[in-house]
mmCIF file of C-alpha atoms in Angstrom:
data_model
loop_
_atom_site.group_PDB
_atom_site.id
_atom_site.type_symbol
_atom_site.label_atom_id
_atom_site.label_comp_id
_atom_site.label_asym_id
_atom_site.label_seq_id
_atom_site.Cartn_x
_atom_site.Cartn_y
_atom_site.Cartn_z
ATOM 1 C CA UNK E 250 0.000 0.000 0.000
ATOM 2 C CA UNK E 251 2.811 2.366 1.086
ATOM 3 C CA UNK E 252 4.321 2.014 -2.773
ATOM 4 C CA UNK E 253 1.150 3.237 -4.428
ATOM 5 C CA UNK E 254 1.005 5.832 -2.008
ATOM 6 C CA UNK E 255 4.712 7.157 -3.292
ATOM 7 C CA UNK E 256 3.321 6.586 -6.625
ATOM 8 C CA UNK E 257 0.081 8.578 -6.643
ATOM 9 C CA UNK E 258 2.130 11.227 -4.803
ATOM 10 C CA UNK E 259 5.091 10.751 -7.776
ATOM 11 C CA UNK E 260 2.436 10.937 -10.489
ATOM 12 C CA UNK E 261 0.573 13.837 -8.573
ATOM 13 C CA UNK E 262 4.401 15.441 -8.057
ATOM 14 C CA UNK E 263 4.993 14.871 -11.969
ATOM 15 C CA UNK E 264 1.477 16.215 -12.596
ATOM 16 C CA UNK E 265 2.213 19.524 -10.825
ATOM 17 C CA UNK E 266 5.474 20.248 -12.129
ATOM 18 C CA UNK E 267 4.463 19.545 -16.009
ATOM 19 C CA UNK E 268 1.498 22.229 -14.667
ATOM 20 C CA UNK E 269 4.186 24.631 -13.778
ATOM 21 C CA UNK E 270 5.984 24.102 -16.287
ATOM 22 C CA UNK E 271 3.554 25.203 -18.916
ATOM 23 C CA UNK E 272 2.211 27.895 -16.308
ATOM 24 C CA UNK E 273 5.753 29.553 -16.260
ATOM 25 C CA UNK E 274 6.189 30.229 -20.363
ATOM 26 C CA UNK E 275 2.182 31.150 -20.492
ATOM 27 C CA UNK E 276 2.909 33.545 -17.733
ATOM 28 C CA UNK E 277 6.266 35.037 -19.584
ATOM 29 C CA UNK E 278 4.586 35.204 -22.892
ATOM 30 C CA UNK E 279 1.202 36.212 -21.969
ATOM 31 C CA UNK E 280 0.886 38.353 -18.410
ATOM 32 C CA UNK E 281 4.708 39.822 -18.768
ATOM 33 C CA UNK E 282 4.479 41.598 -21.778
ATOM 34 C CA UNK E 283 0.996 43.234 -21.145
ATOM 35 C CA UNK E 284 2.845 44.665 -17.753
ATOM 36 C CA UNK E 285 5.836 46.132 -19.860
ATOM 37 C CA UNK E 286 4.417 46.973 -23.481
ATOM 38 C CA UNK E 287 2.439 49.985 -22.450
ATOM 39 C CA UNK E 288 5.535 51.441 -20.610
ATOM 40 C CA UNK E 289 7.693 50.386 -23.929
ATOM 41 C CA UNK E 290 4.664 52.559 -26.100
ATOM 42 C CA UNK E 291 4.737 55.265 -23.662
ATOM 43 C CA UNK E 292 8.930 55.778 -23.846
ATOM 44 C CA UNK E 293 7.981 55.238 -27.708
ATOM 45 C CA UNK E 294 5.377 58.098 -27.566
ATOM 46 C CA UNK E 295 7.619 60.046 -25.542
ATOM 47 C CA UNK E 296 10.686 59.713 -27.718
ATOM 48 C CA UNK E 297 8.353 60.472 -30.805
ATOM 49 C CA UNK E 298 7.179 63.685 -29.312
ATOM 50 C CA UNK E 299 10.458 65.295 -28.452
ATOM 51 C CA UNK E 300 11.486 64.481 -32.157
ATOM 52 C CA UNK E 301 8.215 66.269 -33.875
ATOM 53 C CA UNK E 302 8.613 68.912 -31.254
ATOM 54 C CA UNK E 303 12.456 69.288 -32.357
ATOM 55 C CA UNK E 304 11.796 69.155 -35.921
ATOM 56 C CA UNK E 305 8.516 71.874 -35.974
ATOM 57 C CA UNK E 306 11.464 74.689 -36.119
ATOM 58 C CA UNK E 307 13.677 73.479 -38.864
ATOM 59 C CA UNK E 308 10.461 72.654 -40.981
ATOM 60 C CA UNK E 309 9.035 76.283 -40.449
ATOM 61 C CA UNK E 310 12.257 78.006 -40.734
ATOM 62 C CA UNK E 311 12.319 76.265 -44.507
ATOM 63 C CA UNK E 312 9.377 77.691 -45.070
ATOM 64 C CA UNK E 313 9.773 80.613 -44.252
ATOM 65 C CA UNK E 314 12.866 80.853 -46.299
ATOM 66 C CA UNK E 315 11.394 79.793 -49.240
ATOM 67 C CA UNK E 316 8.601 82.078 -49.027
ATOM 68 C CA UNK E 317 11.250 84.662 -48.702
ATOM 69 C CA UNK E 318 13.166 83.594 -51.370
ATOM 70 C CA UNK E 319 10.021 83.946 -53.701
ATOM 71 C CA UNK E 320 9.069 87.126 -52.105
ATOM 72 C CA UNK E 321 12.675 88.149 -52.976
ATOM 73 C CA UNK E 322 12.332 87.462 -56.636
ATOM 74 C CA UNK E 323 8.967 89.031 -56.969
ATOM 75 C CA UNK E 324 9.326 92.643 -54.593
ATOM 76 C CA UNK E 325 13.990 92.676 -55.176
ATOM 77 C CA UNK E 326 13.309 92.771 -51.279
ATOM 78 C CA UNK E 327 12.788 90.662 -48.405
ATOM 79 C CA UNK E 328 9.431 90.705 -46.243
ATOM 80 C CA UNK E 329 10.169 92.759 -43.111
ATOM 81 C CA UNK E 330 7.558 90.260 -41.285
ATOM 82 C CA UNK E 331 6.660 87.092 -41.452
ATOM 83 C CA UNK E 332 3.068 87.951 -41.744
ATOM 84 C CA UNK E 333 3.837 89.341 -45.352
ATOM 85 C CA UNK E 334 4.981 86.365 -46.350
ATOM 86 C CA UNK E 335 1.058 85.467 -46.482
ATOM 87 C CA UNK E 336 2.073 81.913 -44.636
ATOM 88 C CA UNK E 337 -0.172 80.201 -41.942
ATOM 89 C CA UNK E 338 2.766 80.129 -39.175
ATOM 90 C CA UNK E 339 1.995 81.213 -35.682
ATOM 91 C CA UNK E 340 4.631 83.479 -34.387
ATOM 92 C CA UNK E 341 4.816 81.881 -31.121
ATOM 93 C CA UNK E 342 4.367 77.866 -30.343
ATOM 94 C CA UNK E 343 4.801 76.166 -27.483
ATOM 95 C CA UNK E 344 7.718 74.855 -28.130
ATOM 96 C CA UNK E 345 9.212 77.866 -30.273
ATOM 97 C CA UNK E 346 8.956 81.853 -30.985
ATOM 98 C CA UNK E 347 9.985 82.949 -34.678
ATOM 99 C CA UNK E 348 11.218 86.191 -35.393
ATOM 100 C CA UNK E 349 12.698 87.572 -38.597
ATOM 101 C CA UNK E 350 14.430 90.492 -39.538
ATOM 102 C CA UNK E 351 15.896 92.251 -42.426
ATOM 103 C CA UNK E 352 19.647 93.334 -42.604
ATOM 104 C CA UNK E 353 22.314 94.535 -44.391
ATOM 105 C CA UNK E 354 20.104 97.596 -46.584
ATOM 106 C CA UNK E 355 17.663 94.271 -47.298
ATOM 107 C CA UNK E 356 20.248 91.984 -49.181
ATOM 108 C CA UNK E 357 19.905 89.156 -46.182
ATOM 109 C CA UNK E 358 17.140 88.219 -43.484
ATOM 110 C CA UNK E 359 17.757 86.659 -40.229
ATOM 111 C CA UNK E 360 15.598 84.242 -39.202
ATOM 112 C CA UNK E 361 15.445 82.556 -35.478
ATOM 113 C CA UNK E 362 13.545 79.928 -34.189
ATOM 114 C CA UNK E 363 14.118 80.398 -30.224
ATOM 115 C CA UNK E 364 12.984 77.538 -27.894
ATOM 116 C CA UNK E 365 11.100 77.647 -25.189
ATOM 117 C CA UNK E 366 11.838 74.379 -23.596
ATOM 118 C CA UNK E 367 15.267 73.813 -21.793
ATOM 119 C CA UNK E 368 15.645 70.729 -23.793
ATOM 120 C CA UNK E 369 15.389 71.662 -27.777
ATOM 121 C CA UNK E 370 18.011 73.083 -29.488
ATOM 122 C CA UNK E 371 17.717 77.007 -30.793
ATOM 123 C CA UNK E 372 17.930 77.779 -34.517
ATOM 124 C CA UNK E 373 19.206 80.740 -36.821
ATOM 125 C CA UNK E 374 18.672 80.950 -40.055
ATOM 126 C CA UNK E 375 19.861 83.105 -42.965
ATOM 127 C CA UNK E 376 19.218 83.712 -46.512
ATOM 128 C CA UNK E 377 21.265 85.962 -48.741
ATOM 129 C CA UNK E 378 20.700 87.650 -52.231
ATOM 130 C CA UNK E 379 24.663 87.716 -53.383
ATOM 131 C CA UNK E 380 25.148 89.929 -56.722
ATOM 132 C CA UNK E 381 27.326 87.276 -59.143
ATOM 133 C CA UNK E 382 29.153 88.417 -62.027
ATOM 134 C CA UNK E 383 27.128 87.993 -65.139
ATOM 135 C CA UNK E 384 24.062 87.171 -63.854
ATOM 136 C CA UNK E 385 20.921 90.100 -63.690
ATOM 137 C CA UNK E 386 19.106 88.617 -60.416
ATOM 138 C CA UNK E 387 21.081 88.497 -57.196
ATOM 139 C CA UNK E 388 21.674 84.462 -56.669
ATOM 140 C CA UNK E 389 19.713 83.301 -52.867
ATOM 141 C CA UNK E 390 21.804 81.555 -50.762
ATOM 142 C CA UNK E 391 20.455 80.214 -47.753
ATOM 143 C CA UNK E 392 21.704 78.749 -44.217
ATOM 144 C CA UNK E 393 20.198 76.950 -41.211
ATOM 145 C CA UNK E 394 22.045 77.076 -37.791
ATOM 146 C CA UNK E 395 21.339 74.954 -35.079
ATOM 147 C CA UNK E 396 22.678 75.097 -31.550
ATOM 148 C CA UNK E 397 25.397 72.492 -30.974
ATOM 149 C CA UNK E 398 23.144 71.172 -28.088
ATOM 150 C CA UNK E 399 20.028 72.564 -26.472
ATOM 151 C CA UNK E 400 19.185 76.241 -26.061
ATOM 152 C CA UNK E 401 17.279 79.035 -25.332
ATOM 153 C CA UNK E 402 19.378 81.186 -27.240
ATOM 154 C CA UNK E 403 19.293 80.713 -31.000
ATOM 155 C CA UNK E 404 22.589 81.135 -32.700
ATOM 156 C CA UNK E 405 24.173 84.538 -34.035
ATOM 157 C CA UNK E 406 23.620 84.943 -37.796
ATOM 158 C CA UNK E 407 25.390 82.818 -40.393
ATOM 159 C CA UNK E 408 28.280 84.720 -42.117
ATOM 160 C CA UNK E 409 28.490 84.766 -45.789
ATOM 161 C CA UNK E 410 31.871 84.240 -47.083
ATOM 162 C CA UNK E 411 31.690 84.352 -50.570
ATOM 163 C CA UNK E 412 29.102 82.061 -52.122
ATOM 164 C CA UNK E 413 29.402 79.706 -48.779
ATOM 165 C CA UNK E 414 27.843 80.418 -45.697
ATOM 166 C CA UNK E 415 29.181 79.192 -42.545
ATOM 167 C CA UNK E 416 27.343 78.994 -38.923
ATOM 168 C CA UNK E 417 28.994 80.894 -35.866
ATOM 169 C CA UNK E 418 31.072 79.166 -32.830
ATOM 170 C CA UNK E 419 28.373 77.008 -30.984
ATOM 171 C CA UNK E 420 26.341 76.025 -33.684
ATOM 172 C CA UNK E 421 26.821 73.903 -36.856
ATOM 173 C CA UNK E 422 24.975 73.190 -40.192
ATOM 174 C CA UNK E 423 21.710 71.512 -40.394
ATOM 175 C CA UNK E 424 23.281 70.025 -43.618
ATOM 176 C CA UNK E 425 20.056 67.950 -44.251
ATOM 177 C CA UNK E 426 17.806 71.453 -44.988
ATOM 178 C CA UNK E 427 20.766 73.179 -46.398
ATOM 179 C CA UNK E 428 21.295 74.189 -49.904
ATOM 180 C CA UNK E 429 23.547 77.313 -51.810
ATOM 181 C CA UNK E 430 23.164 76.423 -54.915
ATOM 182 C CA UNK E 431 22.530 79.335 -56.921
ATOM 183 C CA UNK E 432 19.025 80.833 -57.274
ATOM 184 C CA UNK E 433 16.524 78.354 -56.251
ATOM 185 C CA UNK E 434 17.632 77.407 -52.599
ATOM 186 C CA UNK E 435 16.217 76.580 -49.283
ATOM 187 C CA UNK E 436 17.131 75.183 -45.941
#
């Protein structure tokens, strides 16, 4: 009697750990991702944000170049304000304030894109109408500047040297909206 005793309890011991052993994989397959998935989408989400917010000032700061550019070929001026530039961008954001303004007796426009939020970088941008030899219409260069880490300060105005523009100490190129070629540029 006392051996099938030790083997119900074997089987029964058998039993229980073939139970736990397909308990443990359902549990790591099924109950431990739904714990850590919404965390992964919500460090996702988060990381997703910061990029749009980072990229809503290089975006705007193209178009607002190009709009200047063609308001530059039409007017052989730049737009003083952004408003005449007949563009749906809000001034202010809440991640950024734009402000332009004309120098140089109107043969370059500064543009900034200044961030309100400790942790996105400033921008500066500039676009030039450079007189070349032989050519009627001034040729539009343009240049975007971005702080070499995050700001609240946008970078000082990039310096023409020639045809090339290069961005001031602090800042570098955001190559991937940059263009000088020679009359139909933009960030």
């Amino acid at each position: 009697m006392s051996n099938q005793n030790d083997t119900a309890k074997n089987i029964g011991l058998v039993a229980l750990g073939c139970g736990l052993a397909l308990l443990i994989p359902f549990i790591l397959l099924t109950i431990v991702p739904l714990i850590f998935f919404p965390l992964f989408l919500s460090g996702l989400q988060s990381s997703l944000k910061e990029l749009g917010n980072e990229l809503e000032a290089p975006q705007t700061l193209s178009e607002i170049s190009k709009a200047q550019e063609d308001y530059f070929a039409k007017n052989n001026r730049f737009a003083s304000q952004i408003s005449e530039l007949k563009l749906e961008i809000t001034p202010e954001t809440d991640n950024y304030k734009y402000d332009m303004s004309v120098i140089n007796n109107n043969r370059s426009v500064k543009i900034t894109a200044t961030a309100k939020n400790e942790e996105l970088s400033s921008y500066t941008g500039g676009v030039f109408a450079v007189k070349i030899e032989g050519n009627d219409k001034p040729a539009i260069i343009s240049e975007l500047c971005v702080t070499d880490g995050a700001s609240l300060t946008p970078p000082e105005m990039p310096k023409l040297v020639g045809i090339k523009t290069e961005c001031p100490p602090g800042s570098s190129s955001s190559s991937w909206l940059t263009s000088d070629s020679d009359s139909s540029s933009e960030f």
